PDB file of C-alpha atoms in Angstrom:
ATOM      1  CA  MET V   1     -16.604   0.147 -15.338  1.00 48.00           C
ATOM      2  CA  LYS V   2     -13.973   1.185 -13.162  1.00 50.00           C
ATOM      3  CA  THR V   3     -13.237  -1.915 -11.508  1.00 53.00           C
ATOM      4  CA  LEU V   4     -12.557  -3.701 -15.403  1.00 49.00           C
ATOM      5  CA  CYS V   5     -10.008  -0.901 -15.301  1.00 47.00           C
ATOM      6  CA  TYR V   6      -8.139  -1.783 -12.312  1.00 50.00           C
ATOM      7  CA  HIS V   7      -8.236  -5.141 -13.048  1.00 56.00           C
ATOM      8  CA  LYS V   8      -6.376  -4.287 -17.336  1.00 51.00           C
ATOM      9  CA  LEU V   9      -3.903  -1.689 -14.769  1.00 49.00           C
ATOM     10  CA  LEU V  10      -3.281  -5.211 -12.154  1.00 54.00           C
ATOM     11  CA  GLY V  11      -2.624  -7.590 -14.910  1.00 54.00           C
ATOM     12  CA  CYS V  12      -0.453  -5.270 -17.745  1.00 48.00           C
ATOM     13  CA  THR V  13       2.071  -3.784 -14.266  1.00 53.00           C
ATOM     14  CA  LEU V  14       1.959  -7.397 -12.344  1.00 53.00           C
ATOM     15  CA  LEU V  15       3.376  -8.747 -16.551  1.00 49.00           C
ATOM     16  CA  PHE V  16       5.359  -6.335 -16.493  1.00 48.00           C
ATOM     17  CA  LEU V  17       7.427  -6.157 -13.538  1.00 49.00           C
ATOM     18  CA  ALA V  18       7.253 -10.325 -13.714  1.00 53.00           C
ATOM     19  CA  CYS V  19       9.146 -10.331 -16.636  1.00 45.00           C
ATOM     20  CA  LEU V  20      11.589  -7.434 -15.477  1.00 44.00           C
ATOM     21  CA  SER V  21      12.495  -9.379 -12.825  1.00 49.00           C
ATOM     22  CA  VAL V  22      13.177 -12.798 -15.009  1.00 44.00           C
ATOM     23  CA  ASN V  23      17.105 -12.454 -14.654  1.00 39.00           C
ATOM     24  CA  ALA V  24      16.654 -11.300 -10.879  1.00 43.00           C
ATOM     25  CA  GLN V  25      15.538 -14.644 -10.286  1.00 45.00           C
ATOM     26  CA  GLN V  26      17.832 -16.760 -11.715  1.00 41.00           C
ATOM     27  CA  GLU V  27      20.931 -15.035  -9.725  1.00 43.00           C
ATOM     28  CA  GLU V  28      18.919 -14.047  -6.096  1.00 45.00           C
ATOM     29  CA  GLN V  29      20.956 -15.941  -3.080  1.00 47.00           C
ATOM     30  CA  PRO V  30      17.387 -17.829  -1.148  1.00 47.00           C
ATOM     31  CA  ARG V  31      17.473 -16.333   2.704  1.00 50.00           C
ATOM     32  CA  LYS V  32      16.956 -18.960   5.699  1.00 56.00           C
ATOM     33  CA  ASN V  33      13.837 -16.808   6.645  1.00 62.00           C
ATOM     34  CA  LYS V  34      10.940 -16.519   4.421  1.00 87.00           C
ATOM     35  CA  ASN V  35       8.160 -14.999   6.799  1.00 93.00           C
ATOM     36  CA  TYR V  36       7.912 -11.463   6.774  1.00 95.00           C
ATOM     37  CA  PHE V  37       6.105  -9.869   9.700  1.00 96.00           C
ATOM     38  CA  GLY V  38       5.783  -5.317   8.595  1.00 95.00           C
ATOM     39  CA  PHE V  39       3.610  -1.913   9.983  1.00 96.00           C
ATOM     40  CA  GLU V  40       2.519   1.251   8.118  1.00 96.00           C
ATOM     41  CA  ILE V  41       1.671   4.334   8.485  1.00 97.00           C
ATOM     42  CA  ALA V  42       0.633   7.239   6.351  1.00 96.00           C
ATOM     43  CA  ALA V  43      -1.596  10.592   6.199  1.00 94.00           C
ATOM     44  CA  PRO V  44      -4.240  10.255   3.675  1.00 91.00           C
ATOM     45  CA  ILE V  45      -4.253  14.035   2.102  1.00 88.00           C
ATOM     46  CA  LYS V  46      -6.246  16.294  -0.327  1.00 80.00           C
ATOM     47  CA  GLN V  47      -6.907  19.384  -2.245  1.00 71.00           C
ATOM     48  CA  ASN V  48      -7.123  21.927   0.036  1.00 69.00           C
ATOM     49  CA  GLU V  49     -10.614  23.342  -1.685  1.00 69.00           C
ATOM     50  CA  ALA V  50     -10.216  27.267   0.779  1.00 66.00           C
ATOM     51  CA  TYR V  51      -6.828  27.518  -1.561  1.00 67.00           C
ATOM     52  CA  GLU V  52      -8.751  28.259  -4.359  1.00 72.00           C
ATOM     53  CA  GLU V  53     -10.039  31.118  -2.170  1.00 76.00           C
ATOM     54  CA  ASN V  54      -6.955  32.295  -0.730  1.00 75.00           C
ATOM     55  CA  GLU V  55      -4.586  31.689  -1.601  1.00 75.00           C
ATOM     56  CA  ASP V  56      -1.828  32.094   1.406  1.00 75.00           C
ATOM     57  CA  GLU V  57      -3.536  28.465   2.373  1.00 74.00           C
ATOM     58  CA  PRO V  58      -1.713  25.350   1.828  1.00 76.00           C
ATOM     59  CA  PHE V  59      -2.297  23.570  -1.357  1.00 74.00           C
ATOM     60  CA  PHE V  60      -2.906  19.866  -0.708  1.00 78.00           C
ATOM     61  CA  ARG V  61      -4.459  19.549   3.691  1.00 78.00           C
ATOM     62  CA  GLY V  62      -3.563  16.515   5.489  1.00 82.00           C
ATOM     63  CA  ALA V  63      -7.046  14.097   5.226  1.00 85.00           C
ATOM     64  CA  GLY V  64      -7.134  11.162   8.119  1.00 91.00           C
ATOM     65  CA  PHE V  65      -4.579   8.489   9.384  1.00 94.00           C
ATOM     66  CA  TYR V  66      -3.674   5.568   9.007  1.00 95.00           C
ATOM     67  CA  VAL V  67      -1.920   2.466  11.215  1.00 97.00           C
ATOM     68  CA  ARG V  68      -2.192  -0.698   9.109  1.00 97.00           C
ATOM     69  CA  ALA V  69       0.389  -4.651  10.383  1.00 97.00           C
ATOM     70  CA  GLY V  70       0.117  -7.222   8.055  1.00 97.00           C
ATOM     71  CA  PHE V  71       2.483 -11.012   8.361  1.00 96.00           C
ATOM     72  CA  GLY V  72       3.436 -13.148   5.102  1.00 96.00           C
ATOM     73  CA  ARG V  73       5.704 -15.422   2.829  1.00 95.00           C
ATOM     74  CA  ARG V  74       8.140 -14.357   0.864  1.00 92.00           C
ATOM     75  CA  LEU V  75       7.960 -16.478  -1.986  1.00 92.00           C
ATOM     76  CA  SER V  76      11.846 -15.098  -3.684  1.00 89.00           C
ATOM     77  CA  ASP V  77      13.603 -12.708  -2.921  1.00 84.00           C
ATOM     78  CA  TRP V  78      11.510  -9.917  -4.826  1.00 89.00           C
ATOM     79  CA  ALA V  79       8.082 -10.839  -4.802  1.00 93.00           C
ATOM     80  CA  SER V  80       5.703 -11.462  -1.194  1.00 95.00           C
ATOM     81  CA  VAL V  81       1.791 -12.360  -0.780  1.00 97.00           C
ATOM     82  CA  GLY V  82       0.393 -11.575   2.516  1.00 97.00           C
ATOM     83  CA  LEU V  83      -2.757 -10.902   4.528  1.00 98.00           C
ATOM     84  CA  HIS V  84      -2.549  -7.058   6.532  1.00 97.00           C
ATOM     85  CA  SER V  85      -5.053  -5.407   8.381  1.00 97.00           C
ATOM     86  CA  GLY V  86      -5.450  -1.674  10.562  1.00 96.00           C
ATOM     87  CA  ILE V  87      -7.402   1.318  11.688  1.00 96.00           C
ATOM     88  CA  GLU V  88      -8.182   3.912   9.016  1.00 93.00           C
ATOM     89  CA  TRP V  89      -9.432   7.605  10.056  1.00 93.00           C
ATOM     90  CA  LYS V  90     -11.009   9.691   7.336  1.00 87.00           C
ATOM     91  CA  PHE V  91     -11.379  13.882   8.624  1.00 85.00           C
ATOM     92  CA  ASP V  92     -13.857  13.450   5.976  1.00 74.00           C
ATOM     93  CA  PRO V  93     -15.954  12.483   5.707  1.00 77.00           C
ATOM     94  CA  ASP V  94     -16.435  11.465   8.856  1.00 83.00           C
ATOM     95  CA  LEU V  95     -14.927   7.440   8.739  1.00 85.00           C
ATOM     96  CA  THR V  96     -13.305   5.072  10.735  1.00 91.00           C
ATOM     97  CA  ALA V  97     -12.697   2.096   8.684  1.00 91.00           C
ATOM     98  CA  ALA V  98     -10.926  -0.891   8.917  1.00 95.00           C
ATOM     99  CA  PRO V  99      -9.857  -3.042   5.502  1.00 96.00           C
ATOM    100  CA  VAL V 100      -8.707  -6.778   5.810  1.00 97.00           C
ATOM    101  CA  PHE V 101      -7.090  -7.352   2.464  1.00 97.00           C
ATOM    102  CA  ALA V 102      -4.710  -9.694   0.657  1.00 97.00           C
ATOM    103  CA  ASN V 103      -1.717  -8.184  -0.182  1.00 97.00           C
ATOM    104  CA  LEU V 104       1.145  -8.951  -3.389  1.00 97.00           C
ATOM    105  CA  LYS V 105       4.398  -7.253  -3.279  1.00 96.00           C
ATOM    106  CA  ILE V 106       6.602  -7.286  -6.199  1.00 95.00           C
ATOM    107  CA  ALA V 107      10.751  -5.180  -5.581  1.00 93.00           C
ATOM    108  CA  PRO V 108      12.339  -6.466  -8.412  1.00 92.00           C
ATOM    109  CA  LYS V 109      15.740  -5.870  -8.147  1.00 86.00           C
ATOM    110  CA  LEU V 110      17.249  -3.750 -10.939  1.00 82.00           C
ATOM    111  CA  SER V 111      20.939  -2.949  -9.366  1.00 78.00           C
ATOM    112  CA  GLN V 112      24.180  -6.100  -8.714  1.00 76.00           C
ATOM    113  CA  ASP V 113      23.581  -3.153  -5.875  1.00 70.00           C
ATOM    114  CA  ASP V 114      20.931  -4.973  -3.446  1.00 73.00           C
ATOM    115  CA  GLU V 115      20.076  -2.028  -0.604  1.00 85.00           C
ATOM    116  CA  VAL V 116      17.488  -0.027  -2.606  1.00 91.00           C
ATOM    117  CA  ARG V 117      14.666  -1.501  -4.637  1.00 93.00           C
ATOM    118  CA  PRO V 118      11.428   0.313  -6.634  1.00 95.00           C
ATOM    119  CA  THR V 119       7.927  -1.896  -5.607  1.00 96.00           C
ATOM    120  CA  VAL V 120       4.836  -1.548  -6.462  1.00 97.00           C
ATOM    121  CA  SER V 121       1.933  -2.884  -4.646  1.00 96.00           C
ATOM    122  CA  PHE V 122      -1.285  -4.610  -4.745  1.00 97.00           C
ATOM    123  CA  GLY V 123      -3.479  -5.289  -2.556  1.00 97.00           C
ATOM    124  CA  TYR V 124      -7.796  -6.363  -2.485  1.00 97.00           C
ATOM    125  CA  GLY V 125     -10.299  -7.120   0.876  1.00 96.00           C
ATOM    126  CA  LYS V 126     -12.878  -5.686   2.530  1.00 95.00           C
ATOM    127  CA  VAL V 127     -13.408  -2.918   4.400  1.00 93.00           C
ATOM    128  CA  PHE V 128     -16.106  -2.748   7.202  1.00 91.00           C
ATOM    129  CA  VAL V 129     -16.782   0.811   8.434  1.00 88.00           C
ATOM    130  CA  LEU V 130     -16.878   1.120  12.108  1.00 89.00           C
ATOM    131  CA  ASN V 131     -19.008   4.678  13.358  1.00 85.00           C
ATOM    132  CA  LYS V 132     -21.622   4.547  10.049  1.00 76.00           C
ATOM    133  CA  ASN V 133     -23.936   1.952  11.123  1.00 75.00           C
ATOM    134  CA  HIS V 134     -21.197  -1.116  10.693  1.00 73.00           C
ATOM    135  CA  PHE V 135     -21.665  -0.809   7.141  1.00 80.00           C
ATOM    136  CA  SER V 136     -18.710  -2.584   4.455  1.00 86.00           C
ATOM    137  CA  GLY V 137     -17.813  -2.506   1.835  1.00 89.00           C
ATOM    138  CA  ASN V 138     -14.919  -3.042  -0.359  1.00 93.00           C
ATOM    139  CA  PHE V 139     -11.808  -2.299  -0.650  1.00 95.00           C
ATOM    140  CA  LEU V 140      -9.028  -2.162  -3.317  1.00 96.00           C
ATOM    141  CA  ARG V 141      -5.127  -0.527  -2.787  1.00 96.00           C
ATOM    142  CA  GLY V 142      -2.324   0.351  -4.548  1.00 96.00           C
ATOM    143  CA  ASN V 143       1.504   1.882  -4.434  1.00 95.00           C
ATOM    144  CA  LEU V 144       4.669   2.572  -5.479  1.00 97.00           C
ATOM    145  CA  GLY V 145       7.543   3.490  -3.262  1.00 97.00           C
ATOM    146  CA  LEU V 146      10.729   2.600  -2.744  1.00 95.00           C
ATOM    147  CA  ASP V 147      12.243   0.235  -0.007  1.00 94.00           C
ATOM    148  CA  ILE V 148      15.528   0.628   1.694  1.00 93.00           C
ATOM    149  CA  ALA V 149      17.599  -3.018   3.119  1.00 90.00           C
ATOM    150  CA  ILE V 150      18.204  -2.011   7.074  1.00 90.00           C
ATOM    151  CA  LEU V 151      21.667  -4.592   7.762  1.00 85.00           C
ATOM    152  CA  ASP V 152      21.902  -6.508  11.290  1.00 84.00           C
ATOM    153  CA  ALA V 153      24.268  -5.196  13.279  1.00 81.00           C
ATOM    154  CA  ASN V 154      26.888  -6.998  11.791  1.00 84.00           C
ATOM    155  CA  GLY V 155      26.263  -5.887   8.152  1.00 75.00           C
ATOM    156  CA  SER V 156      26.271  -9.219   6.787  1.00 75.00           C
ATOM    157  CA  ARG V 157      22.623  -9.756   6.284  1.00 80.00           C
ATOM    158  CA  GLN V 158      19.563  -7.801   6.438  1.00 82.00           C
ATOM    159  CA  SER V 159      17.649  -8.025   8.824  1.00 86.00           C
ATOM    160  CA  GLY V 160      14.473  -5.490   7.629  1.00 90.00           C
ATOM    161  CA  THR V 161      13.240  -2.960   5.260  1.00 93.00           C
ATOM    162  CA  LEU V 162      12.413   0.753   5.585  1.00 96.00           C
ATOM    163  CA  SER V 163       9.288   1.697   2.614  1.00 96.00           C
ATOM    164  CA  VAL V 164       8.401   4.672   1.729  1.00 97.00           C
ATOM    165  CA  PHE V 165       5.734   4.506  -1.011  1.00 97.00           C
ATOM    166  CA  PHE V 166       3.131   6.957  -2.261  1.00 97.00           C
ATOM    167  CA  GLU V 167      -0.674   4.400  -2.363  1.00 96.00           C
ATOM    168  CA  ILE V 168      -4.293   4.979  -3.891  1.00 94.00           C
ATOM    169  CA  SER V 169      -6.866   3.448  -2.070  1.00 92.00           C
ATOM    170  CA  TYR V 170      -9.799   2.334  -3.370  1.00 92.00           C
ATOM    171  CA  TYR V 171     -13.357   2.168  -0.864  1.00 89.00           C
ATOM    172  CA  HIS V 172     -16.341   0.983  -2.810  1.00 88.00           C
ATOM    173  CA  PHE V 173     -19.104   0.425  -0.308  1.00 79.00           C
ATOM    174  CA  ARG V 174     -22.193  -1.046   0.365  1.00 66.00           C
ATOM    175  CA  PRO V 175     -25.213   0.105   0.690  1.00 58.00           C
ATOM    176  CA  GLU V 176     -25.211   2.562  -2.454  1.00 57.00           C
ATOM    177  CA  ASP V 177     -25.543   5.260  -1.331  1.00 56.00           C
ATOM    178  CA  PHE V 178     -22.971   5.631   0.551  1.00 62.00           C
ATOM    179  CA  GLU V 179     -20.418   7.603  -1.337  1.00 70.00           C
ATOM    180  CA  ASN V 180     -17.975   5.556  -3.155  1.00 77.00           C
ATOM    181  CA  LEU V 181     -14.087   7.057  -1.778  1.00 82.00           C
ATOM    182  CA  SER V 182     -10.683   7.624  -2.915  1.00 84.00           C
ATOM    183  CA  THR V 183      -8.197   8.586  -1.397  1.00 87.00           C
ATOM    184  CA  PHE V 184      -4.105   9.694  -1.871  1.00 91.00           C
ATOM    185  CA  ASN V 185      -1.616   8.520   0.136  1.00 94.00           C
ATOM    186  CA  VAL V 186       1.973   8.643   1.075  1.00 95.00           C
ATOM    187  CA  GLY V 187       3.097   6.934   3.719  1.00 96.00           C
ATOM    188  CA  LEU V 188       6.486   4.812   5.522  1.00 97.00           C
ATOM    189  CA  GLY V 189       6.360   1.203   6.481  1.00 97.00           C
ATOM    190  CA  TYR V 190       9.205  -1.617   8.108  1.00 97.00           C
ATOM    191  CA  THR V 191       8.943  -4.939   8.317  1.00 94.00           C
ATOM    192  CA  PHE V 192      10.760  -7.471   9.364  1.00 92.00           C
ATOM    193  CA  LEU V 193      12.493 -10.021   7.810  1.00 84.00           C
TER     194      LEU V 193
END
């Protein structure tokens, strides 16, 4: 049931952003390099259970760390697809995992100023657990963020993109007796164009 809801949400969001970006696609000027390489770092955060007993404790606490990298191709000035992987450490539960997933990123141009764009990104693939009997499962992620253009030394061409994002990751593991896991992540990324 949850998977069906995720697919409907993904479909509606993609349709909305495609409609929103039709005008931007018609006005764009093609860039010479269509390939990209990017990396991102993020920290999962969760509610601190100790906050209920002691209000001096912070409401949120860190729950891990991840590093991911990926490469792909820009389909247009506002859409790209790629293959991404990385290493993730989760403190609670004690978990080290390596997701491998396909990623679709949409960054529509909403104004004449092309230096800051809102983004939505979806990824789907497999996650491999490295520290607990080496099992695997499905991996799903979605994030919202902002892309900030980084210009070259002459200021005439975009050489990269700095990203700030919020992400929800969902891990559906097999065997079924291991608890599925959802995390809320806050992160930074950089894409070389």
